[in-house]
């Protein structure tokens, strides 16, 4: 008897309608055969995901992209060419010959689908071996930070029959950039590792003017964001509370010394509270004498480290059982846009300027 490789076993499980957790370069995914309505419905119920929020379809090759989409514009192919395989999701018009619900909950209908070709070798092997299109959201319970290790996934889905594939710690750490390619020009629906600058540089067209270019740390913008809350967002996933640790989190924006001073003040005013503090090394220097009720975790010193660490740190604070969290902001350009998007959601918009 041959010993079947773990990929072959995972693939068999997937083809029989089972769910497979697999690593990607961004975060772990909870995958089902995208054409199996029962399996896809199970992804929604396991995750506790609202039925109006569609799933990304993961593909192995460009042929899959052509089969799933309907007349994508030339610039969509240019983006696919530049960034696939990789952390980019293209939302395209759906091929009308496909099942009415494909990409969404089987009880709904979809007109567009989010498509991504992942770069992680284990994700690629699973796609190739199974010959499936894999519908997969991030492998966390709805509202929790996305998982960047298999251990995180197991925290959220302890006793389930989900087949686990371990790929160690996800390198990017934030979910893919989601780009709407149904119109004349791309629209970024969710910022990610592939930045707005990279996208528009690739296409040789100018970046759009605000709101995409505006600093969302501008208090005016925060107000606008509140106003937008009732509108139906283009990307349904963006309206839900996301990435949140259990404790209430507040972002602190200012230079290192002032951030440290503000946080230390809060620690001293609340001697009976366990306070989580998420900062960079520079700010840590001003917090050397913080009392033990301050649970300090380092976020990282550059954008890539911060992106890689953010979700893992939020989960660590859950384990430390802190009462409140203060987190230092990051400059909002390049990858910082995606980092701040996730941080603001985790903090439900709370920012103090010091
Ligand atoms: O990096 C990633 O994108 C990870 C890995 C596993 O690939 N996946 C991921 O999936 O983050 P999920 O389901 O957690 O987030 C998908 C986002 C949601 O905000 C959803 O609303 C949006 O993509 N989305 C999916 N299909 C869409 C569509 N047809 N139109 C608009 N937004 C869509
Ligand atoms: Mg998610």
Coordinates of C-alpha atoms and ligand atoms in Angstrom, one line a residue:
X1 CA 0.0 0.0 0.0
X2 CA 1.2 3.4 -0.8
X3 CA 1.2 6.1 1.8
X4 CA -1.0 8.8 0.5
X5 CA 0.4 12.3 0.8
X6 CA -1.4 14.7 3.1
X7 CA -2.3 16.8 0.1
X8 CA -4.0 13.8 -1.6
X9 CA -6.0 13.1 1.5
X10 CA -7.1 16.7 1.9
X11 CA -8.0 16.8 -1.8
X12 CA -10.1 13.6 -1.5
X13 CA -11.9 15.1 1.6
X14 CA -12.6 18.3 -0.4
X15 CA -14.0 16.5 -3.4
X16 CA -16.3 14.4 -1.2
X17 CA -17.8 17.7 0.1
X18 CA -15.6 18.1 3.2
X19 CA -14.0 21.3 4.4
X20 CA -10.3 21.8 4.4
X21 CA -8.2 24.4 6.2
X22 CA -5.3 25.5 4.1
X23 CA -2.5 28.0 4.4
X24 CA -2.2 30.9 1.9
X25 CA 0.5 33.6 1.8
X26 CA -2.1 36.1 3.4
X27 CA -4.0 34.2 6.1
X28 CA -5.5 30.6 6.4
X29 CA -8.6 29.8 4.4
X30 CA -11.6 27.5 5.2
X31 CA -12.1 25.8 1.9
X32 CA -15.0 24.0 0.2
X33 CA -15.6 22.8 -3.4
X34 CA -17.1 26.0 -4.8
X35 CA -19.6 24.0 -6.9
X36 CA -20.9 21.9 -4.0
X37 CA -23.8 23.8 -2.5
X38 CA -24.0 21.8 0.7
X39 CA -20.3 22.2 1.4
X40 CA -20.4 25.9 0.7
X41 CA -23.5 26.3 3.0
X42 CA -21.4 24.5 5.7
X43 CA -18.6 27.0 5.4
X44 CA -21.2 29.8 6.1
X45 CA -22.6 27.9 9.1
X46 CA -19.3 26.9 10.6
X47 CA -18.0 30.4 10.4
X48 CA -21.2 32.1 11.5
X49 CA -21.0 34.2 8.3
X50 CA -24.0 36.3 7.1
X51 CA -25.5 34.9 3.9
X52 CA -25.1 38.2 2.1
X53 CA -21.3 38.2 2.3
X54 CA -19.8 36.3 -0.7
X55 CA -16.7 34.1 -0.6
X56 CA -13.5 34.4 -2.7
X57 CA -13.1 31.6 -5.3
X58 CA -9.5 30.4 -5.3
X59 CA -8.1 29.2 -8.6
X60 CA -5.1 27.4 -10.0
X61 CA -4.6 29.1 -13.3
X62 CA -5.7 31.8 -15.8
X63 CA -7.9 29.3 -17.6
X64 CA -10.0 29.1 -14.4
X65 CA -10.2 32.9 -14.4
X66 CA -11.5 33.0 -18.0
X67 CA -14.1 30.3 -17.2
X68 CA -15.5 32.0 -14.1
X69 CA -15.6 35.6 -15.3
X70 CA -17.6 37.3 -18.0
X71 CA -15.7 39.6 -20.4
X72 CA -13.2 41.1 -17.9
X73 CA -11.6 44.3 -19.2
X74 CA -8.1 44.4 -20.4
X75 CA -6.8 46.1 -17.3
X76 CA -8.1 43.1 -15.2
X77 CA -5.8 40.8 -17.2
X78 CA -2.9 43.3 -16.6
X79 CA -3.5 43.2 -12.9
X80 CA -3.7 39.4 -12.9
X81 CA -0.5 39.2 -15.0
X82 CA 1.3 41.5 -12.6
X83 CA 0.2 40.2 -9.2
X84 CA -1.0 36.5 -9.6
X85 CA -0.3 34.2 -8.0
X86 CA -0.4 36.5 -5.0
X87 CA -2.4 38.5 -2.5
X88 CA -4.9 40.1 -4.9
X89 CA -8.6 39.3 -5.4
X90 CA -10.4 40.5 -8.5
X91 CA -14.1 41.0 -8.3
X92 CA -15.4 40.4 -11.9
X93 CA -18.7 39.9 -13.6
X94 CA -19.8 36.3 -13.3
X95 CA -20.0 34.0 -16.3
X96 CA -23.9 33.7 -16.7
X97 CA -23.6 30.0 -17.6
X98 CA -22.5 29.2 -14.0
X99 CA -24.9 28.4 -11.1
X100 CA -26.9 31.4 -10.0
X101 CA -25.5 31.3 -6.5
X102 CA -21.8 30.6 -7.3
X103 CA -19.5 32.5 -5.0
X104 CA -22.2 33.3 -2.6
X105 CA -24.5 31.5 -0.2
X106 CA -26.5 28.8 -2.1
X107 CA -29.8 30.5 -1.1
X108 CA -28.7 33.7 -2.9
X109 CA -27.9 34.9 -6.4
X110 CA -24.6 36.6 -7.4
X111 CA -23.8 38.8 -10.4
X112 CA -20.1 39.1 -9.6
X113 CA -17.4 36.9 -8.1
X114 CA -14.2 37.5 -6.2
X115 CA -11.4 35.4 -7.7
X116 CA -7.9 34.9 -6.4
X117 CA -4.9 32.8 -7.4
X118 CA -2.9 32.2 -4.2
X119 CA 0.9 32.0 -4.2
X120 CA 1.3 29.6 -1.3
X121 CA 2.7 26.2 -2.5
X122 CA 0.4 24.2 -0.3
X123 CA -2.7 26.1 -1.5
X124 CA -1.4 25.6 -5.1
X125 CA -0.9 21.9 -4.6
X126 CA -4.4 21.5 -3.1
X127 CA -5.9 23.3 -6.1
X128 CA -4.0 21.3 -8.6
X129 CA -4.5 17.9 -6.9
X130 CA -8.3 18.4 -6.3
X131 CA -9.0 20.1 -9.7
X132 CA -11.5 22.1 -7.7
X133 CA -12.3 25.8 -7.6
X134 CA -12.1 26.4 -3.8
X135 CA -14.5 28.8 -2.2
X136 CA -12.7 30.0 1.0
X137 CA -13.2 32.8 3.5
X138 CA -10.5 33.4 6.1
X139 CA -10.6 30.5 8.5
X140 CA -11.8 32.4 11.6
X141 CA -15.2 32.6 13.3
X142 CA -17.0 35.7 12.0
X143 CA -15.8 38.9 13.8
X144 CA -12.5 37.3 15.1
X145 CA -9.1 38.3 13.7
X146 CA -8.1 36.3 10.7
X147 CA -5.8 33.3 11.5
X148 CA -2.2 33.5 10.5
X149 CA -1.3 30.1 12.0
X150 CA -3.0 26.7 12.1
X151 CA -3.2 27.0 15.9
X152 CA -5.3 30.2 15.5
X153 CA -7.7 28.2 13.3
X154 CA -7.9 25.4 15.9
X155 CA -8.8 28.0 18.6
X156 CA -11.9 29.0 16.6
X157 CA -12.9 25.5 15.3
X158 CA -11.8 23.1 18.1
X159 CA -13.8 19.9 17.6
X160 CA -14.9 20.0 13.9
X161 CA -14.3 17.5 11.1
X162 CA -12.3 20.1 9.2
X163 CA -9.2 18.6 7.5
X164 CA -6.2 20.7 8.6
X165 CA -3.2 21.5 6.4
X166 CA -0.3 23.2 8.2
X167 CA 1.9 25.7 6.4
X168 CA 3.4 27.5 9.4
X169 CA 3.0 31.2 9.9
X170 CA 1.5 33.1 7.0
X171 CA 4.0 35.5 5.6
X172 CA 1.8 38.5 4.7
X173 CA -0.5 38.3 7.7
X174 CA -3.3 40.5 6.3
X175 CA -6.0 39.4 3.8
X176 CA -5.7 40.1 0.1
X177 CA -6.3 43.4 -1.6
X178 CA -9.9 43.2 -3.1
X179 CA -10.3 45.1 -6.4
X180 CA -13.5 45.6 -8.3
X181 CA -12.8 45.2 -12.0
X182 CA -16.4 45.4 -13.3
X183 CA -16.1 49.0 -14.4
X184 CA -14.0 51.3 -16.5
X185 CA -11.3 51.6 -13.9
X186 CA -10.3 49.5 -10.9
X187 CA -11.8 50.3 -7.5
X188 CA -10.1 49.1 -4.3
X189 CA -12.8 47.5 -2.1
X190 CA -10.4 46.2 0.6
X191 CA -6.9 47.5 1.0
X192 CA -4.2 44.8 1.4
X193 CA -0.6 43.9 0.8
X194 CA -0.8 45.0 -2.9
X195 CA -1.0 48.7 -2.5
X196 CA -3.0 51.3 -4.4
X197 CA 0.3 52.8 -5.7
X198 CA 1.4 49.4 -7.1
X199 CA -2.0 48.9 -8.8
X200 CA -2.1 52.2 -10.6
X201 CA 1.6 52.1 -11.4
X202 CA 1.0 48.8 -13.1
X203 CA -1.8 50.2 -15.2
X204 CA 0.0 53.5 -15.9
X205 CA -3.1 55.5 -14.9
X206 CA -3.3 58.1 -12.1
X207 CA -4.6 57.0 -8.7
X208 CA -8.1 58.2 -8.0
X209 CA -8.6 61.3 -5.9
X210 CA -10.3 61.1 -2.4
X211 CA -11.9 59.3 -0.7
X212 CA -9.3 56.6 -1.6
X213 CA -6.3 58.9 -1.2
X214 CA -7.5 60.7 1.9
X215 CA -5.9 60.0 5.3
X216 CA -8.5 58.2 7.3
X217 CA -6.8 59.5 10.5
X218 CA -8.2 62.9 9.6
X219 CA -11.0 63.4 12.1
X220 CA -13.2 64.7 9.2
X221 CA -12.9 61.4 7.5
X222 CA -13.9 59.4 10.6
X223 CA -17.1 61.5 10.6
X224 CA -17.7 60.7 6.9
X225 CA -17.2 57.1 7.6
X226 CA -19.9 57.1 10.2
X227 CA -22.2 58.8 7.6
X228 CA -21.4 56.0 5.2
X229 CA -22.4 53.3 7.6
X230 CA -26.0 53.0 6.4
X231 CA -25.1 52.9 2.7
X232 CA -24.9 49.5 1.2
X233 CA -21.2 48.9 0.8
X234 CA -19.8 47.7 -2.5
X235 CA -18.0 44.9 -0.7
X236 CA -20.5 43.3 1.7
X237 CA -17.8 42.1 4.1
X238 CA -16.7 45.7 4.9
X239 CA -19.8 46.5 6.9
X240 CA -19.4 44.0 9.6
X241 CA -17.3 44.4 12.8
X242 CA -14.1 42.6 12.1
X243 CA -10.8 41.5 13.3
X244 CA -11.8 42.4 16.9
X245 CA -10.1 41.1 20.0
X246 CA -12.4 40.5 23.0
X247 CA -11.3 43.7 24.9
X248 CA -12.2 47.2 23.6
X249 CA -9.4 48.7 21.7
X250 CA -8.4 52.3 21.2
X251 CA -5.8 53.6 18.7
X252 CA -3.4 56.2 19.9
X253 CA -1.9 58.6 17.3
X254 CA 1.0 60.8 18.1
X255 CA 4.8 60.7 18.4
X256 CA 6.4 57.9 20.5
X257 CA 6.9 59.8 23.7
X258 CA 3.4 61.3 23.8
X259 CA 1.8 57.9 23.0
X260 CA 3.8 56.3 25.8
X261 CA 2.8 59.2 28.2
X262 CA -0.9 58.8 27.4
X263 CA -0.8 55.0 27.8
X264 CA 1.1 55.2 31.1
X265 CA -1.4 57.7 32.3
X266 CA -4.2 55.3 31.6
X267 CA -2.3 52.4 33.3
X268 CA -1.7 54.5 36.4
X269 CA -5.3 55.7 36.6
X270 CA -6.7 52.1 36.4
X271 CA -4.4 50.1 38.7
X272 CA -6.8 47.2 38.9
X273 CA -7.3 46.8 35.2
X274 CA -5.1 44.6 32.9
X275 CA -4.2 46.9 30.1
X276 CA -2.9 45.6 26.7
X277 CA -0.4 47.8 24.9
X278 CA 0.5 47.3 21.3
X279 CA 3.5 49.4 20.2
X280 CA 6.8 49.6 18.3
X281 CA 10.3 49.4 19.8
X282 CA 10.7 53.1 19.7
X283 CA 7.7 53.7 22.0
X284 CA 8.7 50.8 24.2
X285 CA 11.8 52.8 25.3
X286 CA 9.5 55.2 27.1
X287 CA 7.6 52.4 28.8
X288 CA 10.5 50.6 30.5
X289 CA 9.1 51.3 34.0
X290 CA 5.4 50.4 33.3
X291 CA 3.8 48.4 36.1
X292 CA 3.1 44.6 35.5
X293 CA -0.6 45.4 35.0
X294 CA 0.5 46.7 31.6
X295 CA 0.7 43.8 29.1
X296 CA 3.0 45.1 26.4
X297 CA 3.3 43.4 23.0
X298 CA 5.5 44.6 20.2
X299 CA 3.9 45.2 16.9
X300 CA 7.0 45.5 14.7
X301 CA 9.4 48.1 13.4
X302 CA 8.4 48.2 9.8
X303 CA 5.2 47.8 7.8
X304 CA 5.8 44.3 6.7
X305 CA 6.5 43.1 10.3
X306 CA 3.4 45.0 11.6
X307 CA 1.2 43.4 8.9
X308 CA 2.7 40.0 9.7
X309 CA 2.1 40.4 13.5
X310 CA -1.1 42.3 13.9
X311 CA -3.7 39.6 14.0
X312 CA -1.5 37.2 16.0
X313 CA -1.0 40.0 18.6
X314 CA -4.8 40.7 18.9
X315 CA -5.3 37.0 19.6
X316 CA -2.5 37.0 22.2
X317 CA -4.4 39.8 24.0
X318 CA -7.4 37.5 24.2
X319 CA -5.2 34.9 25.8
X320 CA -3.8 37.4 28.3
X321 CA -7.4 38.3 29.1
X322 CA -6.8 42.1 29.1
X323 CA -9.6 44.5 29.9
X324 CA -8.7 47.2 27.4
X325 CA -6.1 47.6 24.7
X326 CA -4.2 50.7 23.5
X327 CA -2.5 50.4 20.1
X328 CA -0.2 52.8 18.4
X329 CA -1.2 53.9 14.9
X330 CA 1.0 53.5 11.8
X331 CA 1.5 56.1 9.1
X332 CA -1.2 55.7 6.5
X333 CA 0.6 55.2 3.2
X334 CA 1.7 52.1 1.2
X335 CA 1.0 49.0 3.2
X336 CA 0.1 51.2 6.2
X337 CA -3.3 51.8 4.5
X338 CA -4.2 48.1 4.9
X339 CA -2.7 48.0 8.4
X340 CA -4.7 51.0 9.6
X341 CA -7.9 49.7 7.9
X342 CA -7.7 46.5 10.0
X343 CA -6.7 48.4 13.1
X344 CA -9.5 50.9 12.9
X345 CA -12.0 48.0 12.4
X346 CA -10.6 46.2 15.5
X347 CA -10.9 49.4 17.4
X348 CA -14.4 50.1 16.0
X349 CA -13.2 53.5 14.9
X350 CA -11.9 54.8 18.3
X351 CA -8.8 57.0 17.9
X352 CA -7.2 59.5 20.3
X353 CA -4.8 62.1 19.1
X354 CA -2.1 62.9 21.6
Ligands
LIG1 O1 -6.4 36.8 1.6 C1 -7.6 36.6 1.5 O2 -8.4 37.2 0.8 C2 -8.1 35.4 2.4 C3 -7.5 34.1 1.9 C4 -8.0 32.9 2.6 O3 -7.6 34.0 0.5 N1 -9.6 35.3 2.2 C5 -10.4 36.2 2.8 O4 -11.7 35.9 2.6 O5 -10.0 37.2 3.5 P1 -12.9 36.6 3.4 O6 -14.1 35.9 3.0 O7 -12.6 36.7 4.8 O8 -13.0 38.1 2.8 C6 -13.4 38.2 1.4 C7 -13.8 39.7 1.2 C8 -15.0 40.1 1.9 O9 -14.9 41.4 2.3 C9 -16.1 39.9 0.8 O10 -17.2 40.8 1.1 C10 -15.3 40.3 -0.4 O11 -14.0 39.8 -0.2 N2 -15.9 39.7 -1.6 C11 -15.9 38.4 -2.0 N3 -16.6 38.3 -3.1 C12 -17.1 39.5 -3.5 C13 -17.9 40.0 -4.6 N4 -18.4 39.2 -5.5 N5 -18.1 41.3 -4.6 C14 -17.7 42.2 -3.6 N6 -16.9 41.8 -2.6 C15 -16.6 40.4 -2.5
LIG2 MG1 -12.5 37.2 6.7

